[in-house]
C-alpha cells in the first residue's frame, strides 16, 4: 500500500517542499471549512472515528501496512510497535471517546446546544477554536494521532505538521478515515504537511491562519512556536517526558 507524505482536505499526494504562500493557502482553506466541521453531529464524528480505528485491528490491511511502514521509519522495537498499534482501536472505541470527553470537557453536550450548569443561572455554550495546528515529533506517531483525534472531537479543522525525519503513519490513518467517512466531513477537514523544521518563515506561514497550536517535541520546538505565534493564538507545548526502560533477565540470554 502506497503511503504519501501529504494530505490536503481529502486528496493524498507526495510533496517535498513548501513555500510560504502555499502554507498560507492551506490555512485559508482550513478556515473556510470551519462551519461545516462545527455543524457535524457528535454521533457521526464518534462513529466515523471508531470505524477508522477498527481498520487498524490485527489482521486488517491497514494494520499490516502500518506495521511494515513503521518498522522502516521509527526506531521502536517490533513488540513496541505492535503494542502501540493495538492502542489505536482502543483509543478510538466509541465508549472510550465518550468517557474521555466527559472527563476532559466536563460538559461535552455544550458543543451541541446550550446547557445548564449547577449553581449558574444562565446557559453555557462551547464552540470550537476553529483551526488547530498540530506539530508532531519525529518519534511519536501515536501522540500526533491522539492530538488530531482531540481536534476532531472538539469539532475543529486540523492541520498536522509532521517531522521530516519521522514516519508518515498519520497519512495512512487519513486514508483509512477517508474510507470510513461516508459523508466526507472529517476527511475533508484535515491537512497533513511536512517540511524540515527550523524555518521561521514557514512556521510563521503555518501559524498565520490558525486559532490554536499543539506542539509535540523538545523545549526548543515549543519555544520556537511560542515566540512567533500571533498574540491571539494559544500554543500548548507537550515536551519531553521522563521515561523508564525495563530489562528482563531473559534479555541477557539474547543480547
GROMACS .gro file of C-alpha atoms in nm:
model
  255
    1UNK     CA    1   0.000   0.000   0.000
    2UNK     CA    2   0.148   0.336  -0.104
    3UNK     CA    3   0.185   0.587   0.180
    4UNK     CA    4   0.225   0.953   0.080
    5UNK     CA    5   0.357   1.237   0.294
    6UNK     CA    6   0.091   1.498   0.217
    7UNK     CA    7  -0.286   1.506   0.260
    8UNK     CA    8  -0.491   1.813   0.176
    9UNK     CA    9  -0.859   1.804   0.268
   10UNK     CA   10  -0.934   1.473   0.100
   11UNK     CA   11  -0.654   1.447  -0.154
   12UNK     CA   12  -0.334   1.250  -0.090
   13UNK     CA   13  -0.002   1.327  -0.263
   14UNK     CA   14   0.376   1.339  -0.221
   15UNK     CA   15   0.529   1.684  -0.179
   16UNK     CA   16   0.891   1.755  -0.086
   17UNK     CA   17   0.894   2.132  -0.038
   18UNK     CA   18   0.659   2.414   0.061
   19UNK     CA   19   0.656   2.786   0.001
   20UNK     CA   20   0.524   3.050   0.239
   21UNK     CA   21   0.236   3.123   0.001
   22UNK     CA   22   0.136   2.756  -0.024
   23UNK     CA   23   0.122   2.714   0.354
   24UNK     CA   24  -0.081   3.031   0.392
   25UNK     CA   25  -0.326   2.894   0.134
   26UNK     CA   26  -0.361   2.572   0.337
   27UNK     CA   27  -0.456   2.783   0.639
   28UNK     CA   28  -0.707   2.987   0.441
   29UNK     CA   29  -0.867   2.671   0.302
   30UNK     CA   30  -0.890   2.530   0.655
   31UNK     CA   31  -1.062   2.846   0.775
   32UNK     CA   32  -1.323   2.814   0.500
   33UNK     CA   33  -1.417   2.467   0.634
   34UNK     CA   34  -1.481   2.572   0.996
   35UNK     CA   35  -1.859   2.594   0.980
   36UNK     CA   36  -1.902   2.255   0.816
   37UNK     CA   37  -1.693   2.082   1.082
   38UNK     CA   38  -1.865   2.277   1.360
   39UNK     CA   39  -2.205   2.156   1.236
   40UNK     CA   40  -2.104   1.788   1.226
   41UNK     CA   41  -2.326   1.580   1.460
   42UNK     CA   42  -2.132   1.439   1.754
   43UNK     CA   43  -2.260   1.087   1.689
   44UNK     CA   44  -2.134   1.098   1.333
   45UNK     CA   45  -1.789   1.218   1.443
   46UNK     CA   46  -1.766   0.942   1.705
   47UNK     CA   47  -1.894   0.667   1.474
   48UNK     CA   48  -1.657   0.767   1.193
   49UNK     CA   49  -1.351   0.779   1.417
   50UNK     CA   50  -1.444   0.444   1.573
   51UNK     CA   51  -1.485   0.287   1.229
   52UNK     CA   52  -1.144   0.418   1.120
   53UNK     CA   53  -0.986   0.290   1.442
   54UNK     CA   54  -1.127  -0.056   1.381
   55UNK     CA   55  -0.947  -0.064   1.046
   56UNK     CA   56  -0.618  -0.100   1.240
   57UNK     CA   57  -0.718  -0.415   1.428
   58UNK     CA   58  -0.489  -0.714   1.389
   59UNK     CA   59  -0.519  -0.885   1.050
   60UNK     CA   60  -0.651  -0.584   0.858
   61UNK     CA   61  -0.482  -0.435   0.552
   62UNK     CA   62  -0.421  -0.104   0.727
   63UNK     CA   63  -0.264  -0.275   1.027
   64UNK     CA   64  -0.028  -0.471   0.800
   65UNK     CA   65   0.066  -0.160   0.602
   66UNK     CA   66   0.126   0.039   0.921
   67UNK     CA   67   0.348  -0.232   1.066
   68UNK     CA   68   0.565  -0.254   0.756
   69UNK     CA   69   0.596   0.124   0.729
   70UNK     CA   70   0.677   0.184   1.096
   71UNK     CA   71   0.940  -0.091   1.108
   72UNK     CA   72   1.136   0.104   0.846
   73UNK     CA   73   1.082   0.459   0.970
   74UNK     CA   74   1.098   0.463   1.350
   75UNK     CA   75   1.347   0.321   1.599
   76UNK     CA   76   1.099   0.144   1.827
   77UNK     CA   77   1.135  -0.233   1.862
   78UNK     CA   78   0.884  -0.457   1.685
   79UNK     CA   79   0.700  -0.551   2.009
   80UNK     CA   80   0.663  -0.182   2.099
   81UNK     CA   81   0.528  -0.101   1.752
   82UNK     CA   82   0.281  -0.391   1.778
   83UNK     CA   83   0.159  -0.277   2.120
   84UNK     CA   84   0.132   0.083   2.000
   85UNK     CA   85  -0.082  -0.023   1.704
   86UNK     CA   86  -0.301  -0.225   1.943
   87UNK     CA   87  -0.384   0.102   2.118
   88UNK     CA   88  -0.546   0.259   1.810
   89UNK     CA   89  -0.875   0.059   1.808
   90UNK     CA   90  -0.892   0.104   2.187
   91UNK     CA   91  -0.826   0.479   2.168
   92UNK     CA   92  -1.097   0.520   1.905
   93UNK     CA   93  -1.353   0.287   2.061
   94UNK     CA   94  -1.676   0.488   2.089
   95UNK     CA   95  -1.735   0.436   2.461
   96UNK     CA   96  -1.373   0.525   2.536
   97UNK     CA   97  -1.405   0.851   2.341
   98UNK     CA   98  -1.732   0.937   2.516
   99UNK     CA   99  -1.574   0.872   2.855
  100UNK     CA  100  -1.278   1.088   2.763
  101UNK     CA  101  -1.500   1.373   2.650
  102UNK     CA  102  -1.697   1.358   2.976
  103UNK     CA  103  -1.376   1.363   3.181
  104UNK     CA  104  -1.185   1.628   2.988
  105UNK     CA  105  -1.459   1.858   2.860
  106UNK     CA  106  -1.683   1.829   3.169
  107UNK     CA  107  -1.986   1.948   2.969
  108UNK     CA  108  -1.939   1.789   2.624
  109UNK     CA  109  -2.303   1.844   2.529
  110UNK     CA  110  -2.232   2.218   2.532
  111UNK     CA  111  -2.072   2.161   2.190
  112UNK     CA  112  -2.417   2.065   2.061
  113UNK     CA  113  -2.651   2.310   2.236
  114UNK     CA  114  -2.672   2.549   2.534
  115UNK     CA  115  -2.673   2.352   2.860
  116UNK     CA  116  -2.740   2.422   3.226
  117UNK     CA  117  -2.473   2.413   3.495
  118UNK     CA  118  -2.543   2.370   3.863
  119UNK     CA  119  -2.501   2.693   4.057
  120UNK     CA  120  -2.521   2.912   3.748
  121UNK     CA  121  -2.844   3.083   3.639
  122UNK     CA  122  -2.760   3.108   3.271
  123UNK     CA  123  -2.679   2.857   2.999
  124UNK     CA  124  -2.335   2.756   2.874
  125UNK     CA  125  -2.236   2.700   2.512
  126UNK     CA  126  -1.900   2.568   2.390
  127UNK     CA  127  -1.764   2.643   2.043
  128UNK     CA  128  -1.460   2.504   1.859
  129UNK     CA  129  -1.145   2.711   1.832
  130UNK     CA  130  -1.169   2.683   1.453
  131UNK     CA  131  -0.842   2.563   1.301
  132UNK     CA  132  -0.585   2.379   1.513
  133UNK     CA  133  -0.224   2.320   1.407
  134UNK     CA  134  -0.065   2.004   1.549
  135UNK     CA  135   0.317   1.996   1.530
  136UNK     CA  136   0.446   1.640   1.559
  137UNK     CA  137   0.771   1.499   1.693
  138UNK     CA  138   0.966   1.258   1.474
  139UNK     CA  139   0.948   0.958   1.706
  140UNK     CA  140   0.591   0.977   1.840
  141UNK     CA  141   0.347   0.853   1.577
  142UNK     CA  142   0.071   0.774   1.827
  143UNK     CA  143   0.089   1.112   2.001
  144UNK     CA  144   0.010   1.314   1.691
  145UNK     CA  145  -0.285   1.084   1.609
  146UNK     CA  146  -0.421   1.136   1.959
  147UNK     CA  147  -0.375   1.511   1.920
  148UNK     CA  148  -0.571   1.516   1.594
  149UNK     CA  149  -0.847   1.297   1.743
  150UNK     CA  150  -0.896   1.558   2.018
  151UNK     CA  151  -0.920   1.819   1.743
  152UNK     CA  152  -1.195   1.622   1.570
  153UNK     CA  153  -1.385   1.551   1.893
  154UNK     CA  154  -1.397   1.924   1.964
  155UNK     CA  155  -1.512   1.987   1.604
  156UNK     CA  156  -1.206   2.173   1.483
  157UNK     CA  157  -1.044   2.168   1.141
  158UNK     CA  158  -0.697   2.015   1.180
  159UNK     CA  159  -0.362   2.084   1.018
  160UNK     CA  160  -0.083   1.840   1.111
  161UNK     CA  161   0.280   1.934   1.057
  162UNK     CA  162   0.495   1.620   1.053
  163UNK     CA  163   0.865   1.599   1.125
  164UNK     CA  164   1.063   1.537   0.807
  165UNK     CA  165   1.259   1.270   0.993
  166UNK     CA  166   0.961   1.075   1.125
  167UNK     CA  167   0.706   0.837   0.979
  168UNK     CA  168   0.411   0.908   0.752
  169UNK     CA  169   0.175   0.691   0.959
  170UNK     CA  170  -0.077   0.972   1.002
  171UNK     CA  171  -0.119   0.985   0.624
  172UNK     CA  172  -0.209   0.616   0.628
  173UNK     CA  173  -0.461   0.687   0.902
  174UNK     CA  174  -0.617   0.961   0.689
  175UNK     CA  175  -0.659   0.712   0.403
  176UNK     CA  176  -0.850   0.486   0.644
  177UNK     CA  177  -1.053   0.778   0.777
  178UNK     CA  178  -1.145   0.882   0.424
  179UNK     CA  179  -1.270   0.528   0.358
  180UNK     CA  180  -1.471   0.530   0.682
  181UNK     CA  181  -1.613   0.880   0.634
  182UNK     CA  182  -1.922   0.825   0.420
  183UNK     CA  183  -2.017   1.193   0.420
  184UNK     CA  184  -1.661   1.320   0.380
  185UNK     CA  185  -1.692   1.560   0.673
  186UNK     CA  186  -1.384   1.466   0.875
  187UNK     CA  187  -1.174   1.356   0.577
  188UNK     CA  188  -1.215   1.698   0.418
  189UNK     CA  189  -1.145   1.883   0.742
  190UNK     CA  190  -0.780   1.788   0.782
  191UNK     CA  191  -0.445   1.852   0.616
  192UNK     CA  192  -0.110   1.678   0.668
  193UNK     CA  193   0.205   1.865   0.564
  194UNK     CA  194   0.577   1.802   0.615
  195UNK     CA  195   0.895   2.002   0.589
  196UNK     CA  196   1.231   2.020   0.764
  197UNK     CA  197   1.198   2.212   1.089
  198UNK     CA  198   1.383   2.532   1.173
  199UNK     CA  199   1.243   2.761   0.902
  200UNK     CA  200   1.087   3.055   1.084
  201UNK     CA  201   0.932   3.179   0.758
  202UNK     CA  202   0.746   2.850   0.700
  203UNK     CA  203   0.647   2.821   1.065
  204UNK     CA  204   0.513   3.176   1.057
  205UNK     CA  205   0.313   3.097   0.742
  206UNK     CA  206   0.166   2.787   0.906
  207UNK     CA  207   0.063   2.996   1.209
  208UNK     CA  208  -0.089   3.281   1.013
  209UNK     CA  209  -0.438   3.135   0.971
  210UNK     CA  210  -0.481   2.903   1.271
  211UNK     CA  211  -0.652   2.956   1.606
  212UNK     CA  212  -0.457   2.721   1.835
  213UNK     CA  213  -0.137   2.516   1.825
  214UNK     CA  214  -0.031   2.188   1.989
  215UNK     CA  215   0.346   2.132   1.972
  216UNK     CA  216   0.484   1.784   2.044
  217UNK     CA  217   0.859   1.795   2.083
  218UNK     CA  218   1.152   1.930   2.276
  219UNK     CA  219   1.185   2.261   2.458
  220UNK     CA  220   1.334   2.440   2.158
  221UNK     CA  221   1.050   2.334   1.928
  222UNK     CA  222   0.784   2.451   2.173
  223UNK     CA  223   0.956   2.784   2.237
  224UNK     CA  224   1.008   2.840   1.865
  225UNK     CA  225   0.635   2.838   1.800
  226UNK     CA  226   0.555   3.041   2.112
  227UNK     CA  227   0.793   3.316   2.005
  228UNK     CA  228   0.638   3.369   1.662
  229UNK     CA  229   0.271   3.282   1.722
  230UNK     CA  230   0.026   3.571   1.682
  231UNK     CA  231  -0.083   3.718   2.015
  232UNK     CA  232  -0.433   3.570   1.988
  233UNK     CA  233  -0.311   3.216   1.909
  234UNK     CA  234  -0.256   2.993   2.212
  235UNK     CA  235   0.035   2.749   2.191
  236UNK     CA  236   0.021   2.437   2.408
  237UNK     CA  237   0.351   2.251   2.447
  238UNK     CA  238   0.386   1.878   2.505
  239UNK     CA  239   0.756   1.849   2.572
  240UNK     CA  240   0.992   1.569   2.672
  241UNK     CA  241   0.868   1.320   2.931
  242UNK     CA  242   1.068   1.116   3.179
  243UNK     CA  243   1.074   0.754   3.063
  244UNK     CA  244   1.194   0.429   3.212
  245UNK     CA  245   1.328   0.118   3.043
  246UNK     CA  246   1.272  -0.227   3.192
  247UNK     CA  247   1.528  -0.501   3.119
  248UNK     CA  248   1.423  -0.859   3.193
  249UNK     CA  249   1.665  -1.137   3.286
  250UNK     CA  250   1.588  -1.313   2.957
  251UNK     CA  251   1.748  -1.020   2.774
  252UNK     CA  252   2.091  -1.138   2.888
  253UNK     CA  253   2.041  -1.464   2.702
  254UNK     CA  254   1.966  -1.289   2.373
  255UNK     CA  255   2.198  -0.989   2.389
   0.00000   0.00000   0.00000
